[in-house]
């Protein structure tokens, strides 16, 4: 299988399957001299780790990352950084029933049709285990961004789960890390818990919508056509398993707006342009404006549920299938740190691309 590499200058290539001995990422293009150790990367992995609440899969993976190369005496050397995470809690027998059958909503059928064979244990390469490797790579991107753009912050949170929506009037970023839903509203947590408990009891699952807010991004990142910052952010989010829609700024809602509502008017501020609104989500013509970059995306409900579903097997027989095993009742929850990691990799890649092309020159205003 090819196409396992992400990025242009700051790149990572992920490898490994859900039930193999280990998985990891090879990160290349990382600038030298950046302070980096395993503990720094680990904090990001700990936020994505399974088995941390009853609202995520009960697979217990410590997700301990090891740096095998590219770091010497606590600093990156500019050579490839090999990251490895061992799989320790595989339960492959859960997957015996699907060796010959195709789970609805999963990649089983498309992998079989394309490659003629697949590692069916835990979904193999299509499992969200792969995203641990990206989160580790994202940790390195964060370490570099700390040096190159110290003012930049990347914050992910849930804005919707099934029929429940975040009440933006209660938005409190401090609360995101205090509840199992990455929800910026403490008062809504009990209702979200009750709702997801009900979904679980009904042997069902539910979808979600997430937002990533990138603050302090310098103006001028991105390119006009084939490397638009919004194109790359959308591709990064869409590359996460189970993501089915991505929006920047007003996104799909812009279809209902008029030009007078939508165009973000500009005044002159003390040190540059000052925008009176941000319907564009911080990107114009593929290039960052310096405003907040706002990316939203929808995650489909977990396909593996204990309710029988109609499907077919490899012999072409029509069957009913219950997907056993340990599953996330709402995969959107653990997608939050994955989305932050992907955003960090895109922004860093564009920072390095911008340095390479323009050397940091900027047009003057005023
Ligand atoms: C963090 C995360 C956890 C996931 N956990 C599960 C799970 O427990 N069970 C499941 O059926 N799908 C899970 N998925 C989704 C599948 O990996 C995904 O739906 C499947 O590979 C098919 O790919 P697609 O949905 O992108 O088309 C998860 C996805 C993410 C991002």
Short mmCIF file of C-alpha atoms and ligand atoms in Angstrom, two decimals:
data_model
loop_
_atom_site.label_atom_id
_atom_site.label_comp_id
_atom_site.label_asym_id
_atom_site.label_seq_id
_atom_site.Cartn_x
_atom_site.Cartn_y
_atom_site.Cartn_z
CA UNK A 1 0.00 0.00 0.00
CA UNK A 2 1.49 3.36 -0.96
CA UNK A 3 0.47 6.94 -0.07
CA UNK A 4 1.40 6.73 3.57
CA UNK A 5 3.31 10.01 3.64
CA UNK A 6 1.86 13.38 4.64
CA UNK A 7 3.33 16.85 4.07
CA UNK A 8 5.78 18.56 1.70
CA UNK A 9 8.73 19.85 3.76
CA UNK A 10 7.84 18.60 7.24
CA UNK A 11 6.71 15.08 6.36
CA UNK A 12 5.69 12.00 8.26
CA UNK A 13 5.21 8.47 7.02
CA UNK A 14 3.15 6.18 9.25
CA UNK A 15 3.49 2.42 9.36
CA UNK A 16 1.92 -0.47 11.24
CA UNK A 17 -1.41 -2.16 11.81
CA UNK A 18 -3.84 -2.38 14.70
CA UNK A 19 -2.85 -5.91 15.75
CA UNK A 20 0.79 -5.98 14.65
CA UNK A 21 3.62 -5.78 17.19
CA UNK A 22 4.06 -2.02 16.85
CA UNK A 23 3.25 1.04 14.80
CA UNK A 24 4.99 4.33 14.28
CA UNK A 25 5.96 7.28 12.16
CA UNK A 26 9.10 8.39 10.35
CA UNK A 27 9.28 12.16 10.55
CA UNK A 28 11.52 13.92 8.04
CA UNK A 29 12.29 17.56 7.32
CA UNK A 30 12.34 18.54 10.98
CA UNK A 31 14.69 21.50 11.53
CA UNK A 32 17.80 20.73 13.62
CA UNK A 33 18.40 22.04 17.12
CA UNK A 34 14.81 21.76 18.39
CA UNK A 35 14.52 20.56 22.00
CA UNK A 36 12.67 17.24 21.94
CA UNK A 37 12.24 14.21 24.17
CA UNK A 38 9.81 11.34 24.56
CA UNK A 39 8.00 13.00 27.50
CA UNK A 40 7.10 16.00 25.34
CA UNK A 41 5.53 13.79 22.64
CA UNK A 42 3.88 11.57 25.27
CA UNK A 43 1.63 14.35 26.60
CA UNK A 44 -0.13 14.49 23.21
CA UNK A 45 -0.47 10.71 22.98
CA UNK A 46 -1.95 10.57 26.48
CA UNK A 47 -4.83 12.77 25.35
CA UNK A 48 -5.67 10.38 22.46
CA UNK A 49 -5.07 7.15 24.41
CA UNK A 50 -7.88 4.57 24.44
CA UNK A 51 -9.39 3.22 27.67
CA UNK A 52 -9.26 6.50 29.60
CA UNK A 53 -13.04 6.82 30.16
CA UNK A 54 -16.13 4.66 29.72
CA UNK A 55 -16.94 6.75 26.65
CA UNK A 56 -13.98 5.42 24.66
CA UNK A 57 -12.91 1.93 23.62
CA UNK A 58 -11.79 -0.22 26.56
CA UNK A 59 -8.70 -1.41 24.70
CA UNK A 60 -5.91 -0.58 27.18
CA UNK A 61 -2.91 0.75 25.33
CA UNK A 62 -0.24 2.72 27.22
CA UNK A 63 0.86 4.21 23.86
CA UNK A 64 4.39 4.73 25.13
CA UNK A 65 6.40 6.39 22.39
CA UNK A 66 10.06 5.66 21.76
CA UNK A 67 12.35 7.89 19.70
CA UNK A 68 14.72 5.59 17.79
CA UNK A 69 16.66 8.16 15.76
CA UNK A 70 17.10 11.79 14.83
CA UNK A 71 17.51 13.19 18.36
CA UNK A 72 20.89 13.59 20.07
CA UNK A 73 21.44 15.01 23.55
CA UNK A 74 17.84 16.27 23.69
CA UNK A 75 17.91 18.11 20.36
CA UNK A 76 16.75 17.18 16.86
CA UNK A 77 19.67 16.62 14.49
CA UNK A 78 17.86 17.32 11.20
CA UNK A 79 17.91 13.63 10.26
CA UNK A 80 14.82 11.36 10.07
CA UNK A 81 13.13 10.85 13.44
CA UNK A 82 11.82 7.34 13.89
CA UNK A 83 8.97 7.01 16.39
CA UNK A 84 7.69 3.66 17.62
CA UNK A 85 4.69 2.72 19.76
CA UNK A 86 4.14 -0.91 20.76
CA UNK A 87 0.71 -2.53 20.54
CA UNK A 88 0.20 -4.33 23.83
CA UNK A 89 -3.53 -5.12 24.15
CA UNK A 90 -4.52 -6.85 20.92
CA UNK A 91 -7.43 -9.28 21.12
CA UNK A 92 -7.39 -10.73 17.64
CA UNK A 93 -9.94 -13.49 18.38
CA UNK A 94 -12.66 -10.80 18.47
CA UNK A 95 -12.16 -10.49 14.74
CA UNK A 96 -12.45 -14.18 13.69
CA UNK A 97 -16.05 -13.63 12.56
CA UNK A 98 -15.08 -10.94 10.09
CA UNK A 99 -12.21 -12.77 8.41
CA UNK A 100 -14.62 -13.73 5.63
CA UNK A 101 -17.33 -11.09 6.12
CA UNK A 102 -17.47 -7.40 5.37
CA UNK A 103 -18.54 -5.14 8.23
CA UNK A 104 -20.91 -2.43 6.97
CA UNK A 105 -19.38 1.05 7.23
CA UNK A 106 -15.84 -0.33 7.39
CA UNK A 107 -12.98 -0.49 4.91
CA UNK A 108 -13.14 -4.33 4.80
CA UNK A 109 -14.98 -4.44 1.49
CA UNK A 110 -12.98 -1.76 -0.30
CA UNK A 111 -9.60 -3.15 0.86
CA UNK A 112 -10.69 -6.60 -0.38
CA UNK A 113 -11.87 -5.27 -3.73
CA UNK A 114 -8.70 -3.21 -4.24
CA UNK A 115 -5.95 -5.43 -2.81
CA UNK A 116 -7.50 -8.90 -2.84
CA UNK A 117 -6.44 -9.46 0.77
CA UNK A 118 -6.48 -7.62 4.10
CA UNK A 119 -5.37 -7.85 7.70
CA UNK A 120 -8.85 -8.20 9.21
CA UNK A 121 -7.61 -8.11 12.82
CA UNK A 122 -8.93 -4.86 14.29
CA UNK A 123 -9.34 -3.32 10.85
CA UNK A 124 -5.59 -3.58 10.18
CA UNK A 125 -4.33 -0.40 8.61
CA UNK A 126 -7.77 1.26 8.58
CA UNK A 127 -7.95 1.11 12.37
CA UNK A 128 -7.75 4.31 14.38
CA UNK A 129 -4.62 2.79 16.00
CA UNK A 130 -2.78 4.36 13.05
CA UNK A 131 -3.71 7.79 14.35
CA UNK A 132 -1.46 7.28 17.41
CA UNK A 133 1.48 7.58 15.01
CA UNK A 134 0.15 10.86 13.61
CA UNK A 135 -0.39 12.27 17.07
CA UNK A 136 3.24 11.44 17.88
CA UNK A 137 4.35 13.19 14.66
CA UNK A 138 2.12 16.11 15.63
CA UNK A 139 3.98 16.29 18.94
CA UNK A 140 7.17 16.97 17.01
CA UNK A 141 5.39 19.63 14.94
CA UNK A 142 4.29 21.27 18.19
CA UNK A 143 7.89 21.23 19.47
CA UNK A 144 9.08 23.04 16.33
CA UNK A 145 6.17 25.50 16.37
CA UNK A 146 7.05 26.37 19.97
CA UNK A 147 10.35 27.76 18.59
CA UNK A 148 9.19 29.20 15.25
CA UNK A 149 5.77 30.59 16.21
CA UNK A 150 5.59 30.79 20.02
CA UNK A 151 2.39 32.85 19.90
CA UNK A 152 0.51 30.10 18.01
CA UNK A 153 -2.05 27.89 19.75
CA UNK A 154 -4.07 25.01 18.34
CA UNK A 155 -7.19 24.02 20.28
CA UNK A 156 -9.64 21.27 19.36
CA UNK A 157 -13.00 20.63 20.99
CA UNK A 158 -16.35 19.01 20.32
CA UNK A 159 -19.20 21.21 19.13
CA UNK A 160 -21.84 18.54 18.52
CA UNK A 161 -22.61 14.94 19.47
CA UNK A 162 -25.74 13.55 17.85
CA UNK A 163 -28.58 15.94 18.66
CA UNK A 164 -26.60 17.87 21.32
CA UNK A 165 -24.89 21.13 20.33
CA UNK A 166 -22.31 23.21 22.18
CA UNK A 167 -23.90 26.39 23.54
CA UNK A 168 -21.29 28.91 22.42
CA UNK A 169 -22.50 31.43 25.02
CA UNK A 170 -20.98 29.08 27.65
CA UNK A 171 -17.67 28.58 25.79
CA UNK A 172 -14.83 28.14 28.28
CA UNK A 173 -11.55 26.86 26.81
CA UNK A 174 -10.27 26.04 30.32
CA UNK A 175 -12.89 23.29 30.62
CA UNK A 176 -11.84 21.34 27.52
CA UNK A 177 -9.35 19.17 29.40
CA UNK A 178 -11.63 18.61 32.40
CA UNK A 179 -14.20 16.26 30.90
CA UNK A 180 -14.17 13.13 28.71
CA UNK A 181 -15.78 14.94 25.74
CA UNK A 182 -13.23 17.73 25.16
CA UNK A 183 -16.23 19.98 25.68
CA UNK A 184 -15.66 23.70 26.41
CA UNK A 185 -18.76 23.88 28.63
CA UNK A 186 -18.74 22.17 32.05
CA UNK A 187 -22.47 22.71 32.58
CA UNK A 188 -23.36 20.57 29.54
CA UNK A 189 -21.24 17.55 30.54
CA UNK A 190 -23.94 15.69 32.57
CA UNK A 191 -26.40 15.92 29.65
CA UNK A 192 -23.72 14.68 27.22
CA UNK A 193 -22.95 11.76 29.57
CA UNK A 194 -26.62 10.77 29.86
CA UNK A 195 -27.08 10.99 26.13
CA UNK A 196 -24.07 8.81 25.30
CA UNK A 197 -24.96 6.30 28.04
CA UNK A 198 -28.39 5.96 26.40
CA UNK A 199 -26.79 5.41 22.99
CA UNK A 200 -24.51 2.72 24.46
CA UNK A 201 -27.37 0.94 26.23
CA UNK A 202 -29.25 0.84 22.91
CA UNK A 203 -26.19 -0.92 21.43
CA UNK A 204 -25.81 1.98 19.08
CA UNK A 205 -23.27 4.71 18.31
CA UNK A 206 -23.44 8.36 17.33
CA UNK A 207 -21.69 10.93 15.15
CA UNK A 208 -20.08 14.20 16.18
CA UNK A 209 -18.77 17.54 14.95
CA UNK A 210 -15.46 19.01 16.07
CA UNK A 211 -13.79 22.37 15.69
CA UNK A 212 -10.12 23.27 15.62
CA UNK A 213 -9.20 26.87 16.41
CA UNK A 214 -5.74 28.01 15.32
CA UNK A 215 -4.82 31.29 17.03
CA UNK A 216 -1.75 33.43 16.42
CA UNK A 217 -1.03 32.04 12.95
CA UNK A 218 1.10 34.56 11.06
CA UNK A 219 -0.42 36.14 7.94
CA UNK A 220 1.00 34.87 4.67
CA UNK A 221 1.01 31.08 5.07
CA UNK A 222 -0.37 29.11 2.15
CA UNK A 223 -0.27 29.49 -1.61
CA UNK A 224 -2.75 30.62 -4.25
CA UNK A 225 -3.76 27.44 -6.06
CA UNK A 226 -2.48 23.93 -5.39
CA UNK A 227 -1.19 24.44 -1.88
CA UNK A 228 -4.01 26.55 -0.49
CA UNK A 229 -3.86 26.49 3.29
CA UNK A 230 -7.55 25.62 3.38
CA UNK A 231 -7.06 22.78 0.87
CA UNK A 232 -4.32 21.27 3.00
CA UNK A 233 -6.21 21.68 6.27
CA UNK A 234 -9.31 20.10 4.74
CA UNK A 235 -7.26 17.20 3.33
CA UNK A 236 -5.58 16.72 6.70
CA UNK A 237 -8.89 16.49 8.56
CA UNK A 238 -10.50 14.35 5.87
CA UNK A 239 -7.57 11.92 6.14
CA UNK A 240 -8.67 11.07 9.70
CA UNK A 241 -10.73 7.86 9.80
CA UNK A 242 -14.50 8.36 9.87
CA UNK A 243 -14.40 12.07 8.89
CA UNK A 244 -17.08 12.77 6.29
CA UNK A 245 -17.19 16.57 6.01
CA UNK A 246 -14.87 19.55 6.57
CA UNK A 247 -15.65 23.26 6.73
CA UNK A 248 -13.49 26.39 6.98
CA UNK A 249 -15.06 29.50 8.52
CA UNK A 250 -18.76 29.67 7.61
CA UNK A 251 -18.29 26.54 5.49
CA UNK A 252 -21.56 25.11 4.16
CA UNK A 253 -23.52 27.87 5.93
CA UNK A 254 -22.04 30.42 3.48
CA UNK A 255 -24.51 29.10 0.90
CA UNK A 256 -27.24 30.92 2.84
CA UNK A 257 -25.38 34.25 3.19
CA UNK A 258 -25.38 37.35 1.03
CA UNK A 259 -22.27 39.25 0.00
CA UNK A 260 -23.01 42.05 2.47
CA UNK A 261 -23.21 39.53 5.30
CA UNK A 262 -20.20 37.50 4.33
CA UNK A 263 -17.26 39.66 3.16
CA UNK A 264 -15.10 40.49 6.17
CA UNK A 265 -14.70 44.30 6.13
CA UNK A 266 -11.24 45.77 6.83
CA UNK A 267 -10.11 48.79 8.83
CA UNK A 268 -6.60 49.94 9.66
CA UNK A 269 -5.41 48.82 13.09
CA UNK A 270 -2.34 49.94 15.06
CA UNK A 271 -0.01 47.39 13.51
CA UNK A 272 -1.75 46.27 10.33
CA UNK A 273 -5.16 45.40 8.95
CA UNK A 274 -8.04 44.84 11.36
CA UNK A 275 -10.92 42.69 10.13
CA UNK A 276 -14.42 43.43 11.41
CA UNK A 277 -15.57 39.80 11.17
CA UNK A 278 -14.18 36.38 10.29
CA UNK A 279 -16.59 34.57 8.02
CA UNK A 280 -13.64 33.41 5.90
CA UNK A 281 -12.21 31.43 8.81
CA UNK A 282 -8.84 33.20 8.65
CA UNK A 283 -7.91 32.27 5.07
CA UNK A 284 -8.31 34.32 1.87
CA UNK A 285 -7.10 33.10 -1.51
CA UNK A 286 -5.52 30.10 0.16
CA UNK A 287 -3.33 32.35 2.37
CA UNK A 288 -3.71 33.04 6.09
CA UNK A 289 -4.91 36.53 7.03
CA UNK A 290 -3.51 36.46 10.56
CA UNK A 291 -7.00 36.03 12.05
CA UNK A 292 -8.15 32.90 13.86
CA UNK A 293 -8.25 29.92 11.52
CA UNK A 294 -11.45 27.97 12.16
CA UNK A 295 -11.81 24.41 10.86
CA UNK A 296 -14.86 22.25 11.59
CA UNK A 297 -15.51 18.67 10.62
CA UNK A 298 -18.10 15.93 10.98
CA UNK A 299 -17.25 12.40 12.15
CA UNK A 300 -19.60 9.56 11.31
CA UNK A 301 -21.03 7.26 14.00
CA UNK A 302 -18.93 4.21 14.91
CA UNK A 303 -19.79 1.47 12.41
CA UNK A 304 -19.06 -1.41 14.82
CA UNK A 305 -22.20 -1.85 16.91
CA UNK A 306 -23.75 -4.83 18.66
CA UNK A 307 -27.00 -4.43 16.72
CA UNK A 308 -27.13 -6.97 13.85
CA UNK A 309 -26.58 -5.41 10.40
CA UNK A 310 -27.15 -6.89 6.95
CA UNK A 311 -24.07 -7.53 4.84
CA UNK A 312 -22.38 -10.10 2.58
CA UNK A 313 -19.39 -12.41 2.96
CA UNK A 314 -16.52 -13.21 0.63
CA UNK A 315 -18.51 -16.05 -0.98
CA UNK A 316 -21.18 -13.51 -1.89
CA UNK A 317 -23.72 -14.85 0.62
CA UNK A 318 -26.09 -12.42 2.31
CA UNK A 319 -25.68 -12.60 6.09
CA UNK A 320 -26.37 -10.67 9.30
CA UNK A 321 -23.38 -9.53 11.33
CA UNK A 322 -22.88 -8.27 14.87
CA UNK A 323 -19.51 -6.55 15.28
CA UNK A 324 -18.00 -7.65 18.58
CA UNK A 325 -14.86 -6.27 20.15
CA UNK A 326 -14.12 -3.08 22.05
CA UNK A 327 -15.28 0.05 20.31
CA UNK A 328 -15.67 3.78 20.76
CA UNK A 329 -19.41 4.63 21.08
CA UNK A 330 -18.59 8.03 19.53
CA UNK A 331 -15.34 8.11 17.57
CA UNK A 332 -15.50 11.90 17.43
CA UNK A 333 -14.31 12.15 21.03
CA UNK A 334 -10.83 10.77 20.46
CA UNK A 335 -10.58 12.56 17.12
CA UNK A 336 -9.95 15.87 18.95
CA UNK A 337 -6.21 15.36 19.68
CA UNK A 338 -5.77 13.75 16.26
CA UNK A 339 -7.19 16.84 14.57
CA UNK A 340 -4.93 19.11 16.62
CA UNK A 341 -1.93 17.00 15.55
CA UNK A 342 -2.89 17.19 11.88
CA UNK A 343 -3.40 20.97 12.15
CA UNK A 344 0.05 21.36 13.76
CA UNK A 345 1.68 19.38 10.94
CA UNK A 346 -0.07 21.45 8.23
CA UNK A 347 0.78 24.80 9.83
CA UNK A 348 4.42 23.83 10.37
CA UNK A 349 4.70 22.49 6.82
CA UNK A 350 3.39 25.82 5.51
CA UNK A 351 5.68 27.84 7.77
CA UNK A 352 8.68 25.98 6.38
CA UNK A 353 7.38 26.28 2.80
CA UNK A 354 6.87 30.01 3.28
CA UNK A 355 10.39 30.46 4.65
CA UNK A 356 11.77 28.54 1.66
CA UNK A 357 9.88 30.57 -0.94
CA UNK A 358 9.69 34.12 0.44
CA UNK A 359 12.33 34.10 3.16
CA UNK A 360 9.70 35.84 5.29
CA UNK A 361 9.33 38.99 3.14
CA UNK A 362 5.90 40.67 3.42
CA UNK A 363 4.06 43.44 1.56
CA UNK A 364 3.76 46.75 3.42
CA UNK A 365 0.44 48.33 4.34
CA UNK A 366 0.41 51.94 5.58
C1 LIG B 1 -10.27 8.03 17.15
C2 LIG B 1 -11.05 7.07 16.31
C3 LIG B 1 -11.53 5.90 16.88
C4 LIG B 1 -12.26 4.98 16.14
N1 LIG B 1 -12.75 3.87 16.76
C5 LIG B 1 -13.56 3.04 16.07
C6 LIG B 1 -14.16 1.94 16.73
O1 LIG B 1 -13.96 1.70 17.92
N2 LIG B 1 -14.97 1.12 15.98
C7 LIG B 1 -15.25 1.39 14.67
O2 LIG B 1 -16.05 0.68 14.08
N3 LIG B 1 -14.68 2.43 14.02
C8 LIG B 1 -13.85 3.25 14.69
N4 LIG B 1 -13.28 4.31 14.03
C9 LIG B 1 -13.61 4.56 12.62
C10 LIG B 1 -12.95 3.60 11.65
O3 LIG B 1 -11.55 3.59 11.79
C11 LIG B 1 -13.35 4.01 10.22
O4 LIG B 1 -14.71 4.31 10.17
C12 LIG B 1 -13.07 2.90 9.23
O5 LIG B 1 -11.70 2.72 9.10
C13 LIG B 1 -13.64 3.20 7.83
O6 LIG B 1 -13.06 4.34 7.30
P1 LIG B 1 -13.91 5.65 6.93
O7 LIG B 1 -14.98 5.76 7.98
O8 LIG B 1 -12.93 6.76 7.00
O9 LIG B 1 -14.49 5.44 5.57
C14 LIG B 1 -12.51 5.23 14.76
C15 LIG B 1 -12.01 6.41 14.17
C16 LIG B 1 -11.30 7.32 14.93
C17 LIG B 1 -10.79 8.58 14.29
#
